[in-house]
Coordinates of C-alpha atoms in Angstrom, one line a residue:
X6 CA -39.1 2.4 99.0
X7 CA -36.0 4.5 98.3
X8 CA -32.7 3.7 100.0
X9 CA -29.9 5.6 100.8
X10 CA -26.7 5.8 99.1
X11 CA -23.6 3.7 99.5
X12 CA -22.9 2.5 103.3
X13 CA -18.8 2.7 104.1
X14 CA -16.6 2.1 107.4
X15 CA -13.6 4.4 108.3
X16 CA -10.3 2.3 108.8
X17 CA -9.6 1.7 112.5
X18 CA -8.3 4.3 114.6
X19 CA -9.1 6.9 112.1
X20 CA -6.1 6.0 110.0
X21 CA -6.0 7.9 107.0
X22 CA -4.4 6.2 103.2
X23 CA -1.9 8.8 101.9
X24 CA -3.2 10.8 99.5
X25 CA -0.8 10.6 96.4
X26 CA -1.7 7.0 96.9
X27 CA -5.8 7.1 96.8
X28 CA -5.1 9.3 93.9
X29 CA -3.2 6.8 91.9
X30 CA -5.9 3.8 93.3
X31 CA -8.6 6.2 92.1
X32 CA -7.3 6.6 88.7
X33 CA -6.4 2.6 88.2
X34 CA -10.1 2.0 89.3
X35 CA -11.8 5.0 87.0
X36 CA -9.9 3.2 83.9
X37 CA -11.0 -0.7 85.2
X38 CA -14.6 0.0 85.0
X39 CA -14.5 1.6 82.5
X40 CA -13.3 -1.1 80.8
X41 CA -15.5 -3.4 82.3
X42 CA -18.8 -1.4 81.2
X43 CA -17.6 -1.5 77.8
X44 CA -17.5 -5.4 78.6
X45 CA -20.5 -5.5 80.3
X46 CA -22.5 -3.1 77.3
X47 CA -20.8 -5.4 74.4
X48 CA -22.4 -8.1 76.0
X49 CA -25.4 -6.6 76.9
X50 CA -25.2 -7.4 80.6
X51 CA -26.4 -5.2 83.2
X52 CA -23.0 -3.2 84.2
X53 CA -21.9 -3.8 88.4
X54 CA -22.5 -0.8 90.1
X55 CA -19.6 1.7 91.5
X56 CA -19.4 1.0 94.6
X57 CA -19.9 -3.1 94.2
X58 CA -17.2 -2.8 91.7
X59 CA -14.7 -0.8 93.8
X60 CA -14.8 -3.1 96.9
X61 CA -13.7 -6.6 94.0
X62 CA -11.8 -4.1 92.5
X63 CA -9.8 -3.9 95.8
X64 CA -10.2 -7.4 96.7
X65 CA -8.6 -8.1 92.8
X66 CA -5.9 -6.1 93.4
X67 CA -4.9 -7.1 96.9
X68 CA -5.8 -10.8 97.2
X69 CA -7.6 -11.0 100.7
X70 CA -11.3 -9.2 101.8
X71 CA -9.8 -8.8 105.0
X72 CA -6.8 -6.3 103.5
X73 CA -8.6 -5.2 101.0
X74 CA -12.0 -4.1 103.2
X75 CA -9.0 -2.6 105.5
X76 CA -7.6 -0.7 102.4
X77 CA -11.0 0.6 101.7
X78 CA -11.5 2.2 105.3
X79 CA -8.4 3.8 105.2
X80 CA -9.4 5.5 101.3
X81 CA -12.8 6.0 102.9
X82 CA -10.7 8.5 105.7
X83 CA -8.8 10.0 103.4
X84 CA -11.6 11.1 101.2
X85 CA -13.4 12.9 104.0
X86 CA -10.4 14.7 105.3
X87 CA -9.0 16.0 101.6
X88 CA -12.4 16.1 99.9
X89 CA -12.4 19.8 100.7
X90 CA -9.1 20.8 99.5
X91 CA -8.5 18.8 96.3
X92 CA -10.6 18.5 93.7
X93 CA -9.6 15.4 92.5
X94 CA -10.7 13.8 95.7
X95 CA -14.0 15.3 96.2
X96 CA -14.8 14.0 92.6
X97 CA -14.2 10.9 93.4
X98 CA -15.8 11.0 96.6
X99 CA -19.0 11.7 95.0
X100 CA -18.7 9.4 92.4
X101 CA -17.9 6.8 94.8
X102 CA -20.7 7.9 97.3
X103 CA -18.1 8.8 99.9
X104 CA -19.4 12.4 100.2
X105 CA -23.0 13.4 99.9
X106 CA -23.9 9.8 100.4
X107 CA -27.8 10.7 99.9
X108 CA -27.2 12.9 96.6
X109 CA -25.2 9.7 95.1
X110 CA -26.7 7.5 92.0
X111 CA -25.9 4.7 90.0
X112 CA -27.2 7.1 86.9
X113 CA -24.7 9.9 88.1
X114 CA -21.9 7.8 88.6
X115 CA -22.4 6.1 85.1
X116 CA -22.9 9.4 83.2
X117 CA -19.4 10.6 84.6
X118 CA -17.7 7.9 83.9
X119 CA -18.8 7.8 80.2
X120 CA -18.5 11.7 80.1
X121 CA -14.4 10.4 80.8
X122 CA -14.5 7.9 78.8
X123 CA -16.5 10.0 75.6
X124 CA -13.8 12.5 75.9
X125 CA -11.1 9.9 76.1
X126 CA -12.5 8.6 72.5
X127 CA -13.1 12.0 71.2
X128 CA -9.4 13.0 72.3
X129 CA -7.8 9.7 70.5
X130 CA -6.6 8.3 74.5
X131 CA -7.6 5.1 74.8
X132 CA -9.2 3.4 77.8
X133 CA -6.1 1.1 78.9
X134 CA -4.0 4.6 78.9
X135 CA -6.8 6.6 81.2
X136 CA -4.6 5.8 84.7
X137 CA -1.4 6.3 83.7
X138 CA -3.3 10.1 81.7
X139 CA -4.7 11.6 85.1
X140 CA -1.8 10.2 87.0
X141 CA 1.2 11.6 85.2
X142 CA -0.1 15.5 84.8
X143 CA -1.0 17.8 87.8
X144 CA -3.6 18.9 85.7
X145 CA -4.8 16.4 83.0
X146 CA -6.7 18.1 80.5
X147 CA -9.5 17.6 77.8
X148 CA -9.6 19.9 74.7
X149 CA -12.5 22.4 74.9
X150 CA -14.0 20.7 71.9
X151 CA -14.2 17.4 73.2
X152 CA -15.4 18.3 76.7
X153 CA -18.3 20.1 74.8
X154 CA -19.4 17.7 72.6
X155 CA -19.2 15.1 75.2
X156 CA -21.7 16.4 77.2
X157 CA -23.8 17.1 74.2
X158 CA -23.6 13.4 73.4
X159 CA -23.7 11.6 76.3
X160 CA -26.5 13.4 78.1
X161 CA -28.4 11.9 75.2
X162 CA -28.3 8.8 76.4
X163 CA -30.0 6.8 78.3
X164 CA -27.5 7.6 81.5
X165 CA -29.1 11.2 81.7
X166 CA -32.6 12.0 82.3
X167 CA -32.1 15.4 80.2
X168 CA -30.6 16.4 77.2
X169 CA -27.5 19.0 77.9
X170 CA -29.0 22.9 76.3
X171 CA -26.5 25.0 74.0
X172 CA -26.6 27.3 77.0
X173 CA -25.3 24.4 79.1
X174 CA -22.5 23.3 76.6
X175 CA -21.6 27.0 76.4
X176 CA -20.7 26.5 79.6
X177 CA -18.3 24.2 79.6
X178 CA -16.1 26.5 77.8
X179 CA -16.1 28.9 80.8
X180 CA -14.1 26.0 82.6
X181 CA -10.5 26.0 84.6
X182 CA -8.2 25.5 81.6
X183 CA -4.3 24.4 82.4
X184 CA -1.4 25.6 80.8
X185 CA -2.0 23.7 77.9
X186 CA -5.3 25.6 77.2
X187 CA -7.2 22.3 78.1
X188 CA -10.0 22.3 80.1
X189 CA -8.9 20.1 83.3
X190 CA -11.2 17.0 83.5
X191 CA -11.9 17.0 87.1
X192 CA -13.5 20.0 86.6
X193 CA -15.4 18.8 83.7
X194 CA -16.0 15.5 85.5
X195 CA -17.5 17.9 88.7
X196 CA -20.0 19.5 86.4
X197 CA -21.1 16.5 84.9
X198 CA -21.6 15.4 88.2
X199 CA -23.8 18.7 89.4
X200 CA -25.3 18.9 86.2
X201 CA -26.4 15.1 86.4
X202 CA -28.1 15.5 90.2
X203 CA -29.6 18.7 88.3
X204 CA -31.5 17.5 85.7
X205 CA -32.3 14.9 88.0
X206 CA -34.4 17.3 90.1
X207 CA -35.8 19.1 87.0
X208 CA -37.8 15.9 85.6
X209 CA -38.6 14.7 88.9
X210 CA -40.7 18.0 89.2
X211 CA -41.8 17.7 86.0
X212 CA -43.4 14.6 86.3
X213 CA -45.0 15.9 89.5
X214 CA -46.2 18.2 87.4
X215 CA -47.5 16.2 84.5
X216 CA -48.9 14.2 88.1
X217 CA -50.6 17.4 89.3
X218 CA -52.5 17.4 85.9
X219 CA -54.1 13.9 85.6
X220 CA -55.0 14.4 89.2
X221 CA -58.4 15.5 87.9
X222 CA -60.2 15.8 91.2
X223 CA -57.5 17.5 93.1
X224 CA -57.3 15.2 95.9
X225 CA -53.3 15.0 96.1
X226 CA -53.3 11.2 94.7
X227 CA -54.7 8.9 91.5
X228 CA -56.2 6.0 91.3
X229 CA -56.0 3.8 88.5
X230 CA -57.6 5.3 85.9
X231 CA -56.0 8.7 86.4
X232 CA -52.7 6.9 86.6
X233 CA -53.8 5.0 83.5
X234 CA -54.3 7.8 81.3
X235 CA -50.9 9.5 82.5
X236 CA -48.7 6.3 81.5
X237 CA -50.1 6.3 78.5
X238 CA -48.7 10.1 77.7
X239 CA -45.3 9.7 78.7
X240 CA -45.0 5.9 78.1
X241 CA -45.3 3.3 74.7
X242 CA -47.5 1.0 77.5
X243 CA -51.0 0.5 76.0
X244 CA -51.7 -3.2 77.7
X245 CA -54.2 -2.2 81.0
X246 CA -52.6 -5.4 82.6
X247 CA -49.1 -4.1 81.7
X248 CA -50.2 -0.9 83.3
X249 CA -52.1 -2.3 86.2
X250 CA -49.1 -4.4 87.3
X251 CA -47.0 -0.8 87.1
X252 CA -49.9 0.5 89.6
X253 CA -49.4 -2.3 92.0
X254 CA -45.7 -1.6 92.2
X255 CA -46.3 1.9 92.5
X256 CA -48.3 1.6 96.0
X257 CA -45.4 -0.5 97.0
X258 CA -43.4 2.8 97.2
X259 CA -46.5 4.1 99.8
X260 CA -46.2 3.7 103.5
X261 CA -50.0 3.1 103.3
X262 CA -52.5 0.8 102.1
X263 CA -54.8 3.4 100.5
X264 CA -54.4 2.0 97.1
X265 CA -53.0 5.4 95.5
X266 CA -50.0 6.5 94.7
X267 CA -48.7 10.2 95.5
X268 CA -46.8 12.8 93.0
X269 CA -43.5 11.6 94.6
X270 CA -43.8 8.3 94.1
X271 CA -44.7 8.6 90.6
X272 CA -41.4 10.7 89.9
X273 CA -39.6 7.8 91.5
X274 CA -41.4 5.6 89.4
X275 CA -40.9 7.2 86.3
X276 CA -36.7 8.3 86.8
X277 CA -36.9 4.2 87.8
X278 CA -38.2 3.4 83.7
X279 CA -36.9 6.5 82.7
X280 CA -40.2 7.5 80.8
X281 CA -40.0 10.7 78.5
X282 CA -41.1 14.1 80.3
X283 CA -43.2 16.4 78.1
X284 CA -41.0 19.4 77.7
X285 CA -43.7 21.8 78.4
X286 CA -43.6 20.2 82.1
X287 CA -40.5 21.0 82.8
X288 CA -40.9 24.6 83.5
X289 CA -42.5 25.8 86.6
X290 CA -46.2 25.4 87.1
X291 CA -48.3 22.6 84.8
X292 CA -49.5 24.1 81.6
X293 CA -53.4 25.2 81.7
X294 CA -55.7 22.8 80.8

């Protein structure tokens, strides 16, 4: 069944870490896993999640769990009381799971972070110099080309469930540019982040749609022969037992024992094997039969 997002503690006594120095913290951590996921891709290992990485990351860099779990309550309060007036700490708050700890993914947090590091590449900044980059400037900025063909290339992977529109590339032009002409990367970094948790919404529905039309006597849920026949449209699964055993882990996302699944669970389902929407499902209402 689904879970929430990441769980954190406040420091004790509502102590709060100063800002400048959550920033810099922030910015040293952004370029370490980075780092690490190029690691962790070279040799094709699955990559630690964010918020797994940034408690080691803290426990690496201070020596003890007991200062660095402290350290990470006193970020924690920080984030919540500046997350509304800077930028900078909102994105990370998101990123981290901090703020809208419900609306937070593993899949969002990966696409931003290669969205940075893309534009990083694209730029000619390597990943060793990324802290000392968004640390040094008020306003670190990524040229407009970059930032755009960034999101065109990374949403094509497999850390985006939907490839970026020219309309939504456009878009990045319209950005908060510094003095420099640049557009600034948090801001590019918070509309990956909103455009992420968008198309993440947009294929869920679609595959409730796609759901809606194997359903083929309208009862709300399939059983395994309707479910069958729709794996085999937005799936390369052809084995029945391969499919069967999908089925069974399906119904473990139900609170009943009905043996059926429902259209939410199979959106869950198919974001979780990220199977390939039909276009033509993406729009509103499922197309006539």
């Amino acid at each position: 069944k689904k879970k929430g997002g990441p769980n954190y503690k406040g420091g004790e006594g509502g102590k709060a870490m100063a800002v400048e120095n959550v920033l810099r913290l922030v910015h040293e951590a952004y370029e370490v896993k980075i780092i690490a996921d190029i690691k962790d891709d070279a040799a094709d290992r699955p990559r630690q999640s964010f918020t797994d990485f940034l408690k080691s990351f803290l426990v690496r860099k201070y020596g003890l769990k007991s200062i660095a779990t402290k350290q990470l309550g006193e970020i924690y309060n920080s984030v919540l009381a500046q997350e509304q007036k800077l930028e900078r700490v909102r994105c990370f708050g998101l990123i981290s799971g901090m703020v809208d700890r419900e609306g937070w993914s593993q899949g969002m947090c990966d696409f931003t972070l290669n969205l940075l590091k893309k534009v990083c590449d694209l730029d000619g900044r390597a990943p060793n110099n990324i802290s000392e980059w968004l640390s040094a400037d008020k306003e670190p900025g990524v040229t407009p080309e970059a930032a755009a063909l960034g999101i065109h290339e990374v949403s094509r992977t497999k850390v985006c469930p939907l490839a970026a529109s020219d309309a939504v590339v456009e878009e990045i032009g319209r950005l908060p540019k510094n003095e420099a002409g640049n557009i600034i990367v948090h801001n590019l970094l918070m509309f990956a982040i909103e455009y992420h948790k968008s198309a993440v919404i947009k294929v869920k529905s679609g595959f409730m749609n796609l759901f809606l039309q194997h359903d083929t006597n309208g009862d709300g849920v399939l059983e395994l022969g309707e479910f069958t026949t729709m794996i085999k449209t937005v799936s390369s699964m052809s084995d029945e037992r391969e499919i069967c055993t999908l089925y069974e882990e399906a119904m473990g996302y139900e609170d009943d024992d009905d043996d059926t699944i429902t259209k939410e669970t199979f959106a869950e389902l198919a974001a979780k094997y990220q199977f390939d929407c039909p276009p033509e499902y993406l729009e509103g209402a499922p197309p006539a039969a």
